[in-house]
mmCIF file of C-alpha atoms and ligand atoms in Angstrom:
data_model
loop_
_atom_site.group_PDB
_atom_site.id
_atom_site.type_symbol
_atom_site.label_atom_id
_atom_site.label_comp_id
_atom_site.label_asym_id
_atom_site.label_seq_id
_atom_site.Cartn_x
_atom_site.Cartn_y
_atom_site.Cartn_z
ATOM 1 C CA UNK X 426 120.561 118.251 114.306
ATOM 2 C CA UNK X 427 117.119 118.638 112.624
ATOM 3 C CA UNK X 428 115.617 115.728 110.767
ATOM 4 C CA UNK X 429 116.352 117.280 107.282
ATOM 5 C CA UNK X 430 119.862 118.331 108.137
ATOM 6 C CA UNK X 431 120.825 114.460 109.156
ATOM 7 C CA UNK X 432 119.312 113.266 106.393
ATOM 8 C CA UNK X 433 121.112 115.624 104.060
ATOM 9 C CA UNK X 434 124.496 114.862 105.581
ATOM 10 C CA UNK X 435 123.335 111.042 104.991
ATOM 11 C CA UNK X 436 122.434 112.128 100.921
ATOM 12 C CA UNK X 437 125.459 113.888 100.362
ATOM 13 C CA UNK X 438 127.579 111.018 101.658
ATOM 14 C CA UNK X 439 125.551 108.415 99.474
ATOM 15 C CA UNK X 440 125.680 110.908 96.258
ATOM 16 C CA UNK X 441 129.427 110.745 96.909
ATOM 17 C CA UNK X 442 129.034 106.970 95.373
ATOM 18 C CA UNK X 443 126.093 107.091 93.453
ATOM 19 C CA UNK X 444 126.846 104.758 91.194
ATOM 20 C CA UNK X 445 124.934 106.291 88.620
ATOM 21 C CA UNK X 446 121.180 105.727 87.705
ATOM 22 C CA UNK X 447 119.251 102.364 86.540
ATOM 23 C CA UNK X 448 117.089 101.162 83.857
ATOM 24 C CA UNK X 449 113.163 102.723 85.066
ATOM 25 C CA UNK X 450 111.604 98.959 84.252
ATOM 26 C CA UNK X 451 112.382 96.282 86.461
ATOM 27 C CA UNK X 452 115.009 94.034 84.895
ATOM 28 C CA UNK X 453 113.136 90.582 86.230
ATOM 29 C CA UNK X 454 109.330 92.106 85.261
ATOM 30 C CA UNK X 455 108.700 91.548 89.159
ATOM 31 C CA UNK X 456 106.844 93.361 91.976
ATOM 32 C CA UNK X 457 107.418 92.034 95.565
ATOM 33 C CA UNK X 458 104.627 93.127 97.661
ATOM 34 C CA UNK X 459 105.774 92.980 101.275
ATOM 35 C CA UNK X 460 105.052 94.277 105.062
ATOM 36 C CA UNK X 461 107.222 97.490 105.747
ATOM 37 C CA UNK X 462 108.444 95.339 108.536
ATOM 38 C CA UNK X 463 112.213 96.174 109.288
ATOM 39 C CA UNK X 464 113.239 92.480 109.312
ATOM 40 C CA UNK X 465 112.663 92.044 105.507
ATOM 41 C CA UNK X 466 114.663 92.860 103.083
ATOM 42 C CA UNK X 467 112.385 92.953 99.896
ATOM 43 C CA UNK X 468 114.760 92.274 97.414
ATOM 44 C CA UNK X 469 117.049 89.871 99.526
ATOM 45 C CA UNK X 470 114.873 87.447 100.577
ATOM 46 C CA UNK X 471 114.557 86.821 96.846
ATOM 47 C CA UNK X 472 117.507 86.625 95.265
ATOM 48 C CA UNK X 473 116.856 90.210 93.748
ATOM 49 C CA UNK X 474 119.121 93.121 93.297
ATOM 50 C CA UNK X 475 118.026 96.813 92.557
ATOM 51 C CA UNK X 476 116.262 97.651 89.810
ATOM 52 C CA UNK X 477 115.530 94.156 89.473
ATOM 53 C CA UNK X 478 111.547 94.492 90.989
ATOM 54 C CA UNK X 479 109.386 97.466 92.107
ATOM 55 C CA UNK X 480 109.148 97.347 95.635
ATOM 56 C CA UNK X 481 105.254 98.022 97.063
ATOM 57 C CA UNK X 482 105.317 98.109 101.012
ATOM 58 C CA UNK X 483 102.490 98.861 103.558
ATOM 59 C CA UNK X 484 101.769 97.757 107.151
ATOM 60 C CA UNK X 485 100.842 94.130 106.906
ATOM 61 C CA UNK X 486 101.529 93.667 102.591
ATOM 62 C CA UNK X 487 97.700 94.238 102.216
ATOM 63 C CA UNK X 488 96.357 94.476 98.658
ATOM 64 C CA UNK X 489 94.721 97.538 99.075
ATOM 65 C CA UNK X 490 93.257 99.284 95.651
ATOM 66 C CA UNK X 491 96.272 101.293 96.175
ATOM 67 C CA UNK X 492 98.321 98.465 95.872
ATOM 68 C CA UNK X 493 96.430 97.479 93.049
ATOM 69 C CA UNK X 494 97.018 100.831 91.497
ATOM 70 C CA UNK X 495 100.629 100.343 91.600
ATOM 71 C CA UNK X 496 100.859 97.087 90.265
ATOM 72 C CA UNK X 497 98.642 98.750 86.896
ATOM 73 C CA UNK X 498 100.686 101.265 86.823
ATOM 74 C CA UNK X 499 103.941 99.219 87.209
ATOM 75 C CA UNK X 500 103.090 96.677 84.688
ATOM 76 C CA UNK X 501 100.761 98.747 82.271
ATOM 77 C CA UNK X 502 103.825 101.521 81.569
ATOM 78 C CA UNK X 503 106.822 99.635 83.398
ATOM 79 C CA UNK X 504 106.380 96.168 81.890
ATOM 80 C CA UNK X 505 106.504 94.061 84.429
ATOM 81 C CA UNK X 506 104.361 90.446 84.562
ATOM 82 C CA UNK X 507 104.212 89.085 88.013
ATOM 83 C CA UNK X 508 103.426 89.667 91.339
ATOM 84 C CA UNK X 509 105.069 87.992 94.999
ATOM 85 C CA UNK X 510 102.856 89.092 97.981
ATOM 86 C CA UNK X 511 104.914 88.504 101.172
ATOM 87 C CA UNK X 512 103.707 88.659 104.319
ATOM 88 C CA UNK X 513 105.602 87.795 107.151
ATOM 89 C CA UNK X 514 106.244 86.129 111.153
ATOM 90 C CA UNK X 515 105.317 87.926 113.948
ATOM 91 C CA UNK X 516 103.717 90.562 111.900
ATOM 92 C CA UNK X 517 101.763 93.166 114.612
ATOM 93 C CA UNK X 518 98.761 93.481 112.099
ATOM 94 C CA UNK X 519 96.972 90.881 114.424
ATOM 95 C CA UNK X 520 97.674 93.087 117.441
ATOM 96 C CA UNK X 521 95.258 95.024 115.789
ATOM 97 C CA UNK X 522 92.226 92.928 116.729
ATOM 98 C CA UNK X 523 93.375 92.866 120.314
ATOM 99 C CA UNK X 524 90.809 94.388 122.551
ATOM 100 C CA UNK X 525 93.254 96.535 124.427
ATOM 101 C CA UNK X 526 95.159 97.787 121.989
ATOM 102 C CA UNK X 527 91.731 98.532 119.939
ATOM 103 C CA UNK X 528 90.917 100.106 123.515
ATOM 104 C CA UNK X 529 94.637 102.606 123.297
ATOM 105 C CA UNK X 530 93.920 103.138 119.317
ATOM 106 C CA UNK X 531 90.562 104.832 120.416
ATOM 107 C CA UNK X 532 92.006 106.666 123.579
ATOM 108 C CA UNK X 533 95.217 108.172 121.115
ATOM 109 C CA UNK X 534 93.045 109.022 118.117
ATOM 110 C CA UNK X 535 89.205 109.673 119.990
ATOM 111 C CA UNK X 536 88.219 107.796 116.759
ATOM 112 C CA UNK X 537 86.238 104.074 116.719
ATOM 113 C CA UNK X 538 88.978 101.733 115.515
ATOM 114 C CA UNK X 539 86.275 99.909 114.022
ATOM 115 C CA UNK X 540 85.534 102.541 112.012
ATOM 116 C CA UNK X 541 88.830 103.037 110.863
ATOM 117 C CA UNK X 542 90.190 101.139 107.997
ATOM 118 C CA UNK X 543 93.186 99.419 109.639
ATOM 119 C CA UNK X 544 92.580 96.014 108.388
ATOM 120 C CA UNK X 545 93.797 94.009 110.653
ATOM 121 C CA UNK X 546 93.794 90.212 110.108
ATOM 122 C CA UNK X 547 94.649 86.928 112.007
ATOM 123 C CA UNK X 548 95.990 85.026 109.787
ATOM 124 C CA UNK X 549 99.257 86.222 107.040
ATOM 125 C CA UNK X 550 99.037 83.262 104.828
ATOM 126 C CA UNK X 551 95.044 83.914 105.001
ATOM 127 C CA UNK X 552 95.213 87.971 104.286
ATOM 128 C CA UNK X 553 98.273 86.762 101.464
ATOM 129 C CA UNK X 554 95.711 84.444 99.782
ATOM 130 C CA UNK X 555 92.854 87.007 99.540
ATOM 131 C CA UNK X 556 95.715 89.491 98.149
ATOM 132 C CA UNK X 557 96.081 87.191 95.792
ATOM 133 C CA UNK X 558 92.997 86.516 95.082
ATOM 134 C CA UNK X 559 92.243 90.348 94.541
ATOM 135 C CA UNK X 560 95.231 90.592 92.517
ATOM 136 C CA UNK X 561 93.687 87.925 90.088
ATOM 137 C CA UNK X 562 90.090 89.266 90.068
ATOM 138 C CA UNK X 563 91.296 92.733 88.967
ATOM 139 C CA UNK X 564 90.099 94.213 85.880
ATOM 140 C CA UNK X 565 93.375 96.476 86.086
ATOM 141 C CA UNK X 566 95.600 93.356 85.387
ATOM 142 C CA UNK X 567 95.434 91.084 82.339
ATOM 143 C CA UNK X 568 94.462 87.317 82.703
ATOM 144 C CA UNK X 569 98.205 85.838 81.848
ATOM 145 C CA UNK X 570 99.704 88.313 85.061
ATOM 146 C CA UNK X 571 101.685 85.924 87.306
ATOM 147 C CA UNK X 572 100.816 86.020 91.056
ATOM 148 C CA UNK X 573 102.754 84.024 93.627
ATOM 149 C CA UNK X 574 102.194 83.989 97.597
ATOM 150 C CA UNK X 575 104.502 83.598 100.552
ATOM 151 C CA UNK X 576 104.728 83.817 104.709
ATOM 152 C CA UNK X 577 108.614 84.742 105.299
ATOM 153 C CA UNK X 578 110.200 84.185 108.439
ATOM 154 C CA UNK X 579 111.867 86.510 110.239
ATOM 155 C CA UNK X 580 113.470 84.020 112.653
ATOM 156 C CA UNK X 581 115.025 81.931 109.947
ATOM 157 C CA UNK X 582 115.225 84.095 106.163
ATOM 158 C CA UNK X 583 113.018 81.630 104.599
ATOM 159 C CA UNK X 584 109.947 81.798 102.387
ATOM 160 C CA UNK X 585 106.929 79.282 103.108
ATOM 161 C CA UNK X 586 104.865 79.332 100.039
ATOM 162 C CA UNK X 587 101.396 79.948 100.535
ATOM 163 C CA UNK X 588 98.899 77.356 98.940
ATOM 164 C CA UNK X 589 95.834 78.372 97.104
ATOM 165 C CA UNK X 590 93.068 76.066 96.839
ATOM 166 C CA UNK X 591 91.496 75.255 94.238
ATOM 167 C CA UNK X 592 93.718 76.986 91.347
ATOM 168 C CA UNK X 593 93.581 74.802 88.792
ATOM 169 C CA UNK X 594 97.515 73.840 88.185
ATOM 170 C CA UNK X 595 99.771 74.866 90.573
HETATM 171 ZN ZN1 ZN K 581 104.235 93.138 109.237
#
């Protein structure tokens, strides 16, 4: 079966008990920024339900000025307040500063990987406290907009809260 065809048999079956549609602004003012990791379940992992939080995913839950774009856009005409950034366990963004795999990226694409803007990183709860920090240095968000940081694990379900230094209060 082509890809569209499966996927409409899929549609029609969930249409069958759509249980009709939701409020457009998240009900708990959230955003969970995660990893588009199969092993997390965005909303899950925090007690959420749907249409509780907008949901922004990319490889590795980087605050990219995408990212940031969303968040405007979700709290200047959506309402909401506050941020989680989750990153996770055995994330493969690292895998990304391995030599060989560097080595493959540039065989499959013929392009530098270092010239590429992959952004890899070492470290989650690092890369989640520079989201964070980028989050809170935006001109796009007001001063009072929440931001809270967290390493999940996939081995386990929980949340390990990710400490910035040097915020004043928390
Ligand atoms: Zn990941």
């Amino acid at each position: 079966m082509r890809l569209a065809d499966e996927i409409l048999a899929a549609n029609a079956r969930h249409a069958a008990i759509f249980p009709g549609s939701l409020a457009p602004g998240p009900a708990r003012r959230l955003v969970v920024v995660t990893c588009m990791d199969v092993r997390i379940d965005p909303l899950a992992l925090a007690g959420l339900e749907p249409g509780d939080a907008h949901v922004l995913r990319n490889a590795g839950a980087v605050v990219t000025e995408d990212v940031l774009r969303s968040l405007f856009v979700s709290h200047s005409l959506l309402g909401t307040t506050a941020a989680i950034v989750v990153a996770h366990t055995e994330c493969g963004l690292p895998r990304l500063l391995d030599p060989e795999v560097r080595a493959r990226v540039e065989v499959e694409t013929g392009l530098d990987p270092g010239a590429l803007d992959l952004r890899p990183f070492a470290d989650p709860a690092a890369e989640v406290r520079a989201g964070l920090r980028r989050i809170r240095e935006s001109p796009l968000l007001p001063a009072s907009y929440e931001a809270a940081g967290f390493v999940y694990d996939v081995a386990t379900g929980r949340l390990a809260p990710v400490e910035e230094p040097g915020l004043a209060g928390s």
